[in-house]
PDB file of C-alpha atoms in Angstrom:
ATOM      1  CA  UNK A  12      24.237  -9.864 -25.401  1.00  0.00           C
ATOM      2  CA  UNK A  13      21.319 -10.488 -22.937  1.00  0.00           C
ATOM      3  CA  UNK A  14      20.232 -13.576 -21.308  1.00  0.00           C
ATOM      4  CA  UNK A  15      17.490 -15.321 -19.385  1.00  0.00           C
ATOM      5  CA  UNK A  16      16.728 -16.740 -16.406  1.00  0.00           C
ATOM      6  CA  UNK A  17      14.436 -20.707 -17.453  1.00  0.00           C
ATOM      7  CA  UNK A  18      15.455 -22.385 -14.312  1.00  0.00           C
ATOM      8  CA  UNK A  19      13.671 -21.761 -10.559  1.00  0.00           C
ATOM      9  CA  UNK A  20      16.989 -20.524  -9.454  1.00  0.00           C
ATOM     10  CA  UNK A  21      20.532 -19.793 -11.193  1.00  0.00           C
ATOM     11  CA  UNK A  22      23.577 -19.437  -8.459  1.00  0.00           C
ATOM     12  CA  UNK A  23      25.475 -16.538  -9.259  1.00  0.00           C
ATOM     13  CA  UNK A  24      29.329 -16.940  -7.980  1.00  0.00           C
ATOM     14  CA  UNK A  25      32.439 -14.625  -7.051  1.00  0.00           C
ATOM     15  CA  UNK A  26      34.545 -16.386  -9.549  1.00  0.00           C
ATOM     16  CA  UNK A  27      33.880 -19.187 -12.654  1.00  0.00           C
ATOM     17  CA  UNK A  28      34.166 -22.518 -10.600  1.00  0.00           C
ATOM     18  CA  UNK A  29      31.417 -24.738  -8.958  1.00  0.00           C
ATOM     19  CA  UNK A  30      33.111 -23.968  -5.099  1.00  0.00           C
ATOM     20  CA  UNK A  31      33.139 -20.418  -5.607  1.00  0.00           C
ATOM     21  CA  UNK A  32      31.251 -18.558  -3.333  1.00  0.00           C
ATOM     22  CA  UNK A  33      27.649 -17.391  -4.039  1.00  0.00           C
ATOM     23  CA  UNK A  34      27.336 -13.577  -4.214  1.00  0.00           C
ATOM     24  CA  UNK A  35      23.078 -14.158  -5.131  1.00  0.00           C
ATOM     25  CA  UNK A  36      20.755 -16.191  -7.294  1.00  0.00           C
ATOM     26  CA  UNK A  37      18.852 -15.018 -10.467  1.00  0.00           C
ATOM     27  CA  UNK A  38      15.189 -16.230 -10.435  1.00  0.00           C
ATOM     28  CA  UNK A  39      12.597 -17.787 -13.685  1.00  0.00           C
ATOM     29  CA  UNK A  40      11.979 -15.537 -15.486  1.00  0.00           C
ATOM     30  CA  UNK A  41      14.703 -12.852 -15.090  1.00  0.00           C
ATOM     31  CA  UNK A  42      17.157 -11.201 -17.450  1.00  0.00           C
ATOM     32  CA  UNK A  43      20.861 -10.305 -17.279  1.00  0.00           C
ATOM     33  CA  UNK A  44      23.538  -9.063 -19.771  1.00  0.00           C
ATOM     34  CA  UNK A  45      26.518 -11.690 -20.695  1.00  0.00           C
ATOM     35  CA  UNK A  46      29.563  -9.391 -20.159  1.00  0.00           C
ATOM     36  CA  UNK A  47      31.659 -12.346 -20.703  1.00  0.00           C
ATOM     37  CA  UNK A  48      31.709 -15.569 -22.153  1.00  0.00           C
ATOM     38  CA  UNK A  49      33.940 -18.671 -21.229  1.00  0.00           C
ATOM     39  CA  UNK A  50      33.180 -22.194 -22.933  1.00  0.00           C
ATOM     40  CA  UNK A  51      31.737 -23.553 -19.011  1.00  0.00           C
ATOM     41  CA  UNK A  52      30.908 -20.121 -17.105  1.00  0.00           C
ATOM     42  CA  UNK A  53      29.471 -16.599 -18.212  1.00  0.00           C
ATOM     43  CA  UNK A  54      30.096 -13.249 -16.370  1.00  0.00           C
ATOM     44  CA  UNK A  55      26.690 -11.619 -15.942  1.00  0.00           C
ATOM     45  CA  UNK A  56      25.120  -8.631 -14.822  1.00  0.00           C
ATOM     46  CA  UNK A  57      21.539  -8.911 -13.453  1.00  0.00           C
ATOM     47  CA  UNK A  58      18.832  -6.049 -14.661  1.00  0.00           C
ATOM     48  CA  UNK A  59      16.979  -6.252 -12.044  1.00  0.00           C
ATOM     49  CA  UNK A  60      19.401  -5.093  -9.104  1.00  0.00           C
ATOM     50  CA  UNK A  61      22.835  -4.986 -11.022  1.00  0.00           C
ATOM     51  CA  UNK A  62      24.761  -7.748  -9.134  1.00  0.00           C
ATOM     52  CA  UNK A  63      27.354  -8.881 -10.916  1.00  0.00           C
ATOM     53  CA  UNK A  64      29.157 -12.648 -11.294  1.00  0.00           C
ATOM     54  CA  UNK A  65      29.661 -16.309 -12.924  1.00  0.00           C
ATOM     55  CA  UNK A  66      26.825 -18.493 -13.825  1.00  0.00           C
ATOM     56  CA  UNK A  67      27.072 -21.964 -15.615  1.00  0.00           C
ATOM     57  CA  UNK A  68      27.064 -21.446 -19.300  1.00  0.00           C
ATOM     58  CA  UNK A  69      24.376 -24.608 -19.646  1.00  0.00           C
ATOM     59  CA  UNK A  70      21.817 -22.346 -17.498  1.00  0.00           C
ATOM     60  CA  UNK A  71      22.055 -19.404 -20.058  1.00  0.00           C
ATOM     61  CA  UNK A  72      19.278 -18.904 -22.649  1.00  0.00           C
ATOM     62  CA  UNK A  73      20.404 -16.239 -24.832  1.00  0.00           C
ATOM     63  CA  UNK A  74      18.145 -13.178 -25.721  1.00  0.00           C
ATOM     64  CA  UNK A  75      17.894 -11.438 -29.643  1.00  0.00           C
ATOM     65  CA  UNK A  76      17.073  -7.937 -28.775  1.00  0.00           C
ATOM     66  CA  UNK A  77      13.470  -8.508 -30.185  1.00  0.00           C
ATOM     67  CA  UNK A  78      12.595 -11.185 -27.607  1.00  0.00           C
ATOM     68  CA  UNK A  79      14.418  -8.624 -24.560  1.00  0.00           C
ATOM     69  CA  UNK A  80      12.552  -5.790 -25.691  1.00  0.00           C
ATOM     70  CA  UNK A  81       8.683  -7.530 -25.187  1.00  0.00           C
ATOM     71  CA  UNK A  82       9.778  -9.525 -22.190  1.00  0.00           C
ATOM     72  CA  UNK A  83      11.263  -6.383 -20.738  1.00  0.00           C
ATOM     73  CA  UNK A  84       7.593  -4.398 -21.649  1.00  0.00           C
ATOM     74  CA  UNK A  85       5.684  -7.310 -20.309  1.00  0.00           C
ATOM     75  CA  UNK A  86       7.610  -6.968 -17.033  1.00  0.00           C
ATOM     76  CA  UNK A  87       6.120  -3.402 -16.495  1.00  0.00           C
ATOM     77  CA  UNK A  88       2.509  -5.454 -15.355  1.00  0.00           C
ATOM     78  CA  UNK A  89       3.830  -8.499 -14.054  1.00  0.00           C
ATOM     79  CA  UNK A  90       1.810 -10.574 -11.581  1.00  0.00           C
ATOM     80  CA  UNK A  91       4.284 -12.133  -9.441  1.00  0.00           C
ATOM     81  CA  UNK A  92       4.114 -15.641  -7.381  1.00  0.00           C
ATOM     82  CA  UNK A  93       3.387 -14.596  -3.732  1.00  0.00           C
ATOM     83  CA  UNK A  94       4.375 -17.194  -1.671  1.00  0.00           C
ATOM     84  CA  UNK A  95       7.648 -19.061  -0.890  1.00  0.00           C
ATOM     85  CA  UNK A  96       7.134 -21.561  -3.529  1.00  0.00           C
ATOM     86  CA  UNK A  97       4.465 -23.374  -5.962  1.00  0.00           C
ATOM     87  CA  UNK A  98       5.237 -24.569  -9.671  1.00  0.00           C
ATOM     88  CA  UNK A  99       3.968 -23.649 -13.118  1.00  0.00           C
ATOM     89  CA  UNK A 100       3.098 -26.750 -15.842  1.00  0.00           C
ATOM     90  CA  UNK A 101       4.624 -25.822 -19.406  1.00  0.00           C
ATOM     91  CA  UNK A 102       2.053 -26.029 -22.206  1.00  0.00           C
ATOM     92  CA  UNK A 103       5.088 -27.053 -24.417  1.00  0.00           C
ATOM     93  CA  UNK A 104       5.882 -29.992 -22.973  1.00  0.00           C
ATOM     94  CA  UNK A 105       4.410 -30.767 -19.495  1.00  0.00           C
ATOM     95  CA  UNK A 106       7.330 -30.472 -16.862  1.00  0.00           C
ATOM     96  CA  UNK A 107       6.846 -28.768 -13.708  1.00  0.00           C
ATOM     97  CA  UNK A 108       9.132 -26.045 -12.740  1.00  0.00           C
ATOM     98  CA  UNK A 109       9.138 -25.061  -8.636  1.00  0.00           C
ATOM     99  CA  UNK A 110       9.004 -20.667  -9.103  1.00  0.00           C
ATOM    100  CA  UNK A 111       9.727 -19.249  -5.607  1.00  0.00           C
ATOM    101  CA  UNK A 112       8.195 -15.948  -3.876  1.00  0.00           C
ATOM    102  CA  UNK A 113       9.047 -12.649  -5.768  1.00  0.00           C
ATOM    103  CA  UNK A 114       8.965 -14.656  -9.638  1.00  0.00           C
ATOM    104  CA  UNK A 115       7.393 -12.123 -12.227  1.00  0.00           C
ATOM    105  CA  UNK A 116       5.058 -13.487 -14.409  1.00  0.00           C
ATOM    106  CA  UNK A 117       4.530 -12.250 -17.313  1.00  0.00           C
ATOM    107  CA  UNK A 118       1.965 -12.086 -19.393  1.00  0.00           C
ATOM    108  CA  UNK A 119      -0.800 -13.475 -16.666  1.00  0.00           C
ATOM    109  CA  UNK A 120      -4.072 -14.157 -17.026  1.00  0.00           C
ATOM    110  CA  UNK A 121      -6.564 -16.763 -15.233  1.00  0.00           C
ATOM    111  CA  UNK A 122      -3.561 -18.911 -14.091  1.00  0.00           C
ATOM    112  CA  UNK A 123      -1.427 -18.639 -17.538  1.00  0.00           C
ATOM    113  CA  UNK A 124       1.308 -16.960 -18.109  1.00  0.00           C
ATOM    114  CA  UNK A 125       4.317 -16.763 -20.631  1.00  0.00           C
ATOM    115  CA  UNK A 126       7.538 -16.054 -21.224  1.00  0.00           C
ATOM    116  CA  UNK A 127       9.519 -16.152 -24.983  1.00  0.00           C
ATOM    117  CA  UNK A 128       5.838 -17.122 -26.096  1.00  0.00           C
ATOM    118  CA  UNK A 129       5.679 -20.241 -24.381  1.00  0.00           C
ATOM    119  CA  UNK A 130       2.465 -20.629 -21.817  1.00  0.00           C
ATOM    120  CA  UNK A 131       2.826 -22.235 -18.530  1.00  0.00           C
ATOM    121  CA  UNK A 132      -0.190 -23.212 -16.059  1.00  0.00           C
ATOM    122  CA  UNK A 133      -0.182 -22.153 -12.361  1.00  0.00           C
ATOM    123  CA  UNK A 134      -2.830 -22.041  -9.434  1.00  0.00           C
ATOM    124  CA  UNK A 135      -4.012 -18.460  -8.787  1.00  0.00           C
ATOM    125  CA  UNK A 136      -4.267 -18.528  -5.720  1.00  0.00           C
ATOM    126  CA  UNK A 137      -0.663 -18.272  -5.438  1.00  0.00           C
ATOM    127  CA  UNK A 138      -0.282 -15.359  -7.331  1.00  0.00           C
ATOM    128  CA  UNK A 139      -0.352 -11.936  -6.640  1.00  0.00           C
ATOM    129  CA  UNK A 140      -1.416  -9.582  -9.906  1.00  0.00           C
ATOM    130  CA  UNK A 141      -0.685  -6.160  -8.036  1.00  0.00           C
ATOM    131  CA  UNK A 142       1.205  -5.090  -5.142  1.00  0.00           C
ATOM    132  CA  UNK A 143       0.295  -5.720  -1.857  1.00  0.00           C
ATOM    133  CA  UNK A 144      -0.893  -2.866   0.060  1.00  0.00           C
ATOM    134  CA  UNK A 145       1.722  -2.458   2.815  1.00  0.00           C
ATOM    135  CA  UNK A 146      -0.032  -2.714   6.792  1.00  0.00           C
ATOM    136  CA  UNK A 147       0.842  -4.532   9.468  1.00  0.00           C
ATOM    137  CA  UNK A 148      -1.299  -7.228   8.679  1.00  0.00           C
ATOM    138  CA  UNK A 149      -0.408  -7.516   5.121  1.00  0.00           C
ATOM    139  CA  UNK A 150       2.982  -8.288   6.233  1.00  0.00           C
ATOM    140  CA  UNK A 151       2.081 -10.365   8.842  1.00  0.00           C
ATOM    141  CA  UNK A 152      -0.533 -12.367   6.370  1.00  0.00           C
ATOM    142  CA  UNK A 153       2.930 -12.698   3.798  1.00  0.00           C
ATOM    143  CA  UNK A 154       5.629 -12.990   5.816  1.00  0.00           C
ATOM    144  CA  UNK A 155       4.269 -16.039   7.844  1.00  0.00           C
ATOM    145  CA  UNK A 156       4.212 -18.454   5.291  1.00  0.00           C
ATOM    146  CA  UNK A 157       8.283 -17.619   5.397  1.00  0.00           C
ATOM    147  CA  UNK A 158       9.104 -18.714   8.982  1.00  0.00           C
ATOM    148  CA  UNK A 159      11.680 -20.967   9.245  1.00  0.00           C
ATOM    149  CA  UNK A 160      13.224 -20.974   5.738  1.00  0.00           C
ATOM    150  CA  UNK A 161      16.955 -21.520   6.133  1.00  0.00           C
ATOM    151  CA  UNK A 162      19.800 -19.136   6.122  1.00  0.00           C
ATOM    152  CA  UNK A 163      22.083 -19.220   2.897  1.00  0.00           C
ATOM    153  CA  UNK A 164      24.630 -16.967   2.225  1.00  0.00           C
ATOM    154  CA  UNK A 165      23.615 -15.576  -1.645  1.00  0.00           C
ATOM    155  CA  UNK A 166      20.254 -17.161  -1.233  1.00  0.00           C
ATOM    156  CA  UNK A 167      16.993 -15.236  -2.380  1.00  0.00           C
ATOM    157  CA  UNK A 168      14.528 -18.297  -2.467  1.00  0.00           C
ATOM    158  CA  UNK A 169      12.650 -20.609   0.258  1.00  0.00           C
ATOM    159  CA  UNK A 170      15.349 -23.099   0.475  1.00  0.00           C
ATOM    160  CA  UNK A 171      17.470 -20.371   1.745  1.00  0.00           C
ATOM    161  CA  UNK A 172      17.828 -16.476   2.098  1.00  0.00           C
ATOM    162  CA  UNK A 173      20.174 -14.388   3.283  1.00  0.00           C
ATOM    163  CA  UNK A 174      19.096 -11.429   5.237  1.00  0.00           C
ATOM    164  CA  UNK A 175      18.718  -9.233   2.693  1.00  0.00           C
ATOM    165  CA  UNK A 176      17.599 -11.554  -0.456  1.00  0.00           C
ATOM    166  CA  UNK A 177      14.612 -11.924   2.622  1.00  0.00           C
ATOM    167  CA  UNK A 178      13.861  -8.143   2.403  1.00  0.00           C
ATOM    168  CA  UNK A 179      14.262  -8.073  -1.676  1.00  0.00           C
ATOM    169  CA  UNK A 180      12.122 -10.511  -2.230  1.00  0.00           C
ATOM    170  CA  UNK A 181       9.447  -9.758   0.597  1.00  0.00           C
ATOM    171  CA  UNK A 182       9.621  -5.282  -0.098  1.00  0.00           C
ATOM    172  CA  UNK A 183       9.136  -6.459  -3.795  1.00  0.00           C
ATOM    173  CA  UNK A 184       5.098  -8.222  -2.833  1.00  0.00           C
ATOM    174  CA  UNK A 185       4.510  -4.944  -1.525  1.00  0.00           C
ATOM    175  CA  UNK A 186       5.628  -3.246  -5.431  1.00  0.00           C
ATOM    176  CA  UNK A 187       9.008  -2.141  -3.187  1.00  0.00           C
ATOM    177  CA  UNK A 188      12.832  -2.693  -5.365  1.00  0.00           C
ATOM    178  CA  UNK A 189      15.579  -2.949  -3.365  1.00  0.00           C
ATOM    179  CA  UNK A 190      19.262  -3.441  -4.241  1.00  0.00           C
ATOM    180  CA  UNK A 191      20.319  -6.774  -3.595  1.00  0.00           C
ATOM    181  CA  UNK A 192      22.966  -5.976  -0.019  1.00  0.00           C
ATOM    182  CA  UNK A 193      22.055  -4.750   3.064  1.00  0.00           C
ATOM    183  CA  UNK A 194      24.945  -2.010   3.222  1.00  0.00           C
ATOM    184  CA  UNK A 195      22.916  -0.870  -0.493  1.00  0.00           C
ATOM    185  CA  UNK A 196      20.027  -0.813   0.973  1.00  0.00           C
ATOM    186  CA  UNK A 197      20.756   1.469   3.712  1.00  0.00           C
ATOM    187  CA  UNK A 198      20.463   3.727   1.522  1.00  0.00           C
ATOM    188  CA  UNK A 199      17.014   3.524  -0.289  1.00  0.00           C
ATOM    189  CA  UNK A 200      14.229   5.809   1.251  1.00  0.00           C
ATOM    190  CA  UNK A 201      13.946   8.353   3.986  1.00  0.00           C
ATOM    191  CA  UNK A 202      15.445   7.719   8.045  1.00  0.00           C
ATOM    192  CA  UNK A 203      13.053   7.112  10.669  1.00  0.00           C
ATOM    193  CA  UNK A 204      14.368   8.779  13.784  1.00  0.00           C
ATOM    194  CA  UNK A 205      13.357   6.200  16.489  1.00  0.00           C
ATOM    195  CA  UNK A 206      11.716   3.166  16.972  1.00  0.00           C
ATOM    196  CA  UNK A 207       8.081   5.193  18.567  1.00  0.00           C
ATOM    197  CA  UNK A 208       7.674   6.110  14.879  1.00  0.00           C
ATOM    198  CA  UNK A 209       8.292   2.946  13.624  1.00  0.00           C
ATOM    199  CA  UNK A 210       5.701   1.050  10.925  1.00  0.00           C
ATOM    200  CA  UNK A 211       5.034  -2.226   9.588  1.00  0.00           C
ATOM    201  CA  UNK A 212       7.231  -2.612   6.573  1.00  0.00           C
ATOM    202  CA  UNK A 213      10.100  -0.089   7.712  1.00  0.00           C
ATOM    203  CA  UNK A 214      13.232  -1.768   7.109  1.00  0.00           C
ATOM    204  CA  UNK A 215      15.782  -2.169  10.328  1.00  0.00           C
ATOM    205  CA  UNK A 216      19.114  -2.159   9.650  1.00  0.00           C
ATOM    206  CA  UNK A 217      22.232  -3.261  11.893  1.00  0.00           C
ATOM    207  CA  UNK A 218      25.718  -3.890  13.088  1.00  0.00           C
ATOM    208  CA  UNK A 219      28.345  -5.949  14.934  1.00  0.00           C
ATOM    209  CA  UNK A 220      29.618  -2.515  17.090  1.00  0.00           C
ATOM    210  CA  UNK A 221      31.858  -2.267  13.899  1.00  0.00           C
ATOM    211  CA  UNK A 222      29.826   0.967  12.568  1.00  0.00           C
ATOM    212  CA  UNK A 223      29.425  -1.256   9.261  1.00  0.00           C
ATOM    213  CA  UNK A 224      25.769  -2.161   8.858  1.00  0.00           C
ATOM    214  CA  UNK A 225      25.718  -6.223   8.231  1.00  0.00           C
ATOM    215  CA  UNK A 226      22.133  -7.272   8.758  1.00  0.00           C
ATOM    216  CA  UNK A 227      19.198  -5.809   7.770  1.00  0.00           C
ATOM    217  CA  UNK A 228      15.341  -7.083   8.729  1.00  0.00           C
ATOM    218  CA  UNK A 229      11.456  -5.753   8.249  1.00  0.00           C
ATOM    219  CA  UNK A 230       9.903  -3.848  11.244  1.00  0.00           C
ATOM    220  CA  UNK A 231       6.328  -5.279  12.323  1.00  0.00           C
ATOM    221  CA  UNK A 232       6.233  -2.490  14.506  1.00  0.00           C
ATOM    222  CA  UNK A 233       8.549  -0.482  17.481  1.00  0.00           C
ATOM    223  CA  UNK A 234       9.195  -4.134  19.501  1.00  0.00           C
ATOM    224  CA  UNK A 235       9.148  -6.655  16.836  1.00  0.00           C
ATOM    225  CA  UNK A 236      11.353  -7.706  13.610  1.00  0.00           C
ATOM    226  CA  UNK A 237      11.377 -10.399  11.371  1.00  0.00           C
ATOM    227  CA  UNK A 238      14.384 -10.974   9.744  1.00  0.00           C
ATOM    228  CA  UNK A 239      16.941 -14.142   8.386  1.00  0.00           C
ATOM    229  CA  UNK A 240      19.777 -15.052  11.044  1.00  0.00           C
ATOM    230  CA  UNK A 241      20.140 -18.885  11.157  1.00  0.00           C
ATOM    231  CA  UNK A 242      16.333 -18.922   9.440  1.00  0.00           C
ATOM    232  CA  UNK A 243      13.525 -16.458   9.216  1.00  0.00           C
ATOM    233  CA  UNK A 244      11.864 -15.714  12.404  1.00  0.00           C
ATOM    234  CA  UNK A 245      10.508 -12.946  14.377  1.00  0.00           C
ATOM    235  CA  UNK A 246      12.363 -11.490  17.560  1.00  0.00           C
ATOM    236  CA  UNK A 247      11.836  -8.425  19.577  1.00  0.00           C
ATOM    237  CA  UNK A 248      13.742  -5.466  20.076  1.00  0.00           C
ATOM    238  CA  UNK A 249      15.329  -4.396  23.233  1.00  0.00           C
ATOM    239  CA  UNK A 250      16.336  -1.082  24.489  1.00  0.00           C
ATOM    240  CA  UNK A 251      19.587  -1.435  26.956  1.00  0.00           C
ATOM    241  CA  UNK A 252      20.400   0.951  29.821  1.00  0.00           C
ATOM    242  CA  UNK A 253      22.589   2.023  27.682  1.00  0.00           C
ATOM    243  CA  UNK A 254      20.356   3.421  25.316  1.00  0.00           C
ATOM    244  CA  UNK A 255      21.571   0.833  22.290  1.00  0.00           C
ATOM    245  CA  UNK A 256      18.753  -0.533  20.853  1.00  0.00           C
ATOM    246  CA  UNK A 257      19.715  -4.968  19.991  1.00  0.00           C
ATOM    247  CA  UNK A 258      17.440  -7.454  18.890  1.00  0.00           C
ATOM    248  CA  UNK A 259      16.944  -9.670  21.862  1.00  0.00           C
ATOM    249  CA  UNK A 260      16.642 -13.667  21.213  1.00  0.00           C
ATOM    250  CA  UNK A 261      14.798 -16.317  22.291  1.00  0.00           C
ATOM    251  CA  UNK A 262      17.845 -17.644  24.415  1.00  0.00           C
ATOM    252  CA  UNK A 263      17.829 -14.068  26.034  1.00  0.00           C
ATOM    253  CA  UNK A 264      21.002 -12.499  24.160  1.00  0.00           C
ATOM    254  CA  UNK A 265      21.084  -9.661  22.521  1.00  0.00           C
ATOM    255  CA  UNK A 266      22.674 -10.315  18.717  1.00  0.00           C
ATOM    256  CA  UNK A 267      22.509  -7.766  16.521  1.00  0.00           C
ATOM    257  CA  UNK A 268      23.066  -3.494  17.470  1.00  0.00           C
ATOM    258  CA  UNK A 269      19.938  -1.423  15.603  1.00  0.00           C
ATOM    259  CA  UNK A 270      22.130   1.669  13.708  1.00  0.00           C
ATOM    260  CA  UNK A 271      19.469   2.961  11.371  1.00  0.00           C
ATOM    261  CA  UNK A 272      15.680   2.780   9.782  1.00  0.00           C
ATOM    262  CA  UNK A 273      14.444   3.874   6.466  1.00  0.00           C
ATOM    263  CA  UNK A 274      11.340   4.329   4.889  1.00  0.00           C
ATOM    264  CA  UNK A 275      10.588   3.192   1.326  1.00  0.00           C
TER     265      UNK A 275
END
């Protein structure tokens, strides 16, 4: 059975209670499969990056195969809401819904779109109908309107990200899918051997000296990242006597150990 995704965001959770913790978030617009069904939670797998957990039941709108099969063709030329947030007026019955950066809307046109064939209004200036063209100042030009969103574990949305819902969501304006954990996304594209042939839009990925890579963040170039510890910011990169390559922050410590970079 497949579901839907109505609501700007849907916590997803380790187990079926309201305290659990949250593993990620499932945004408007996008579709999962019900794997299991309790009368107050449902066990779902996402499509779009296969994370698996507990949602509310109440947040669940159930998909007949006809309805999964045109949303899923209409995803294939998406436009898709650009910046961290703006909100979309249903033609059905007025209310305002908040969609966040990295929403896929289908069926667009002139500031319309729809979705199980009902239309909803939004300004089109915040929407972007192709992929960005990845450059430095591309990413510069999208990223800044990110600075400063909040850190939150499972988070994928501009109330809160976690370092790597930050990179899913930002690698996807530039037409880029990602899995949805940093360790996962380690290993999408090709290694860049050192920071000298470092570009914009190279991911950076790190550890704690554990040899397990925890933290991942976007490369502006070979001295700069911007990434999601405490909130979204950008912070340079500092090569110690050592060799060890650590991003350095504004307080003058060095936080997190570079281990690898890949290419998408």
């Amino acid at each position: 059975m497949k579901g839907i995704s109505l609501y700007s965001v849907i916590p997803v959770r380790a187990e079926a209670r309201e305290g659990a913790e949250q593993n990620t978030q499932i945004l408007f617009g996008e579709t999962f499969e019900i794997q299991e069904q309790q009368p107050k939670w449902h066990r779902v797998r996402l499509d779009a990056d296969g994370q698996e957990g507990w949602v509310d039941a109440k947040m669940v709108t159930p998909m007949s195969d006809a309805e999964y099969k045109r949303h899923h063709t209409a995803l294939q030329t998406a436009a898709m809401v650009a910046f961290p947030i703006t909100y979309a007026v249903s033609e059905n019955n007025g209310q305002t819904i908040p969609l966040t950066a990295g929403t896929r809307l289908t069926n667009y046109k002139d500031g319309r779109f729809e979705v199980l064939g009902v239309g909803f209004r939004i300004e089109p200036g915040m929407v972007a109908q192709k992929p960005i063209e990845m450059n430095e100042q591309n990413l510069l030009q999208a990223v800044r309107f990110f600075l400063n969103v909040p850190y939150l574990w499972g988070g994928k949305n501009a109330m809160g990200m976690d370092c790597s819902g930050f990179t899913q969501v930002v690698m996807s304006l530039f037409g880029k899918s990602l899995p949805r954990n940093a360790s996962e996304q380690a290993a999408k594209g090709r290694k860049i051997s050192d920071l000298k042939n470092v570009q914009a839009g190279d991911l950076v990925f790190f550890d704690h000296e554990d040899g397990k890579i925890s933290h991942v963040g976007i490369a502006i170039d070979g001295e700069r990242v911007i990434h999601c510890s405490g909130r979204v910011k950008v912070e340079k990169l500092d090569r110690k006597e050592s060799g060890d390559v650590y991003i350095l922050s504004a307080e003058g410590q060095h936080t997190h150990h570079l281990v690898a970079i890949r290419r998408l």
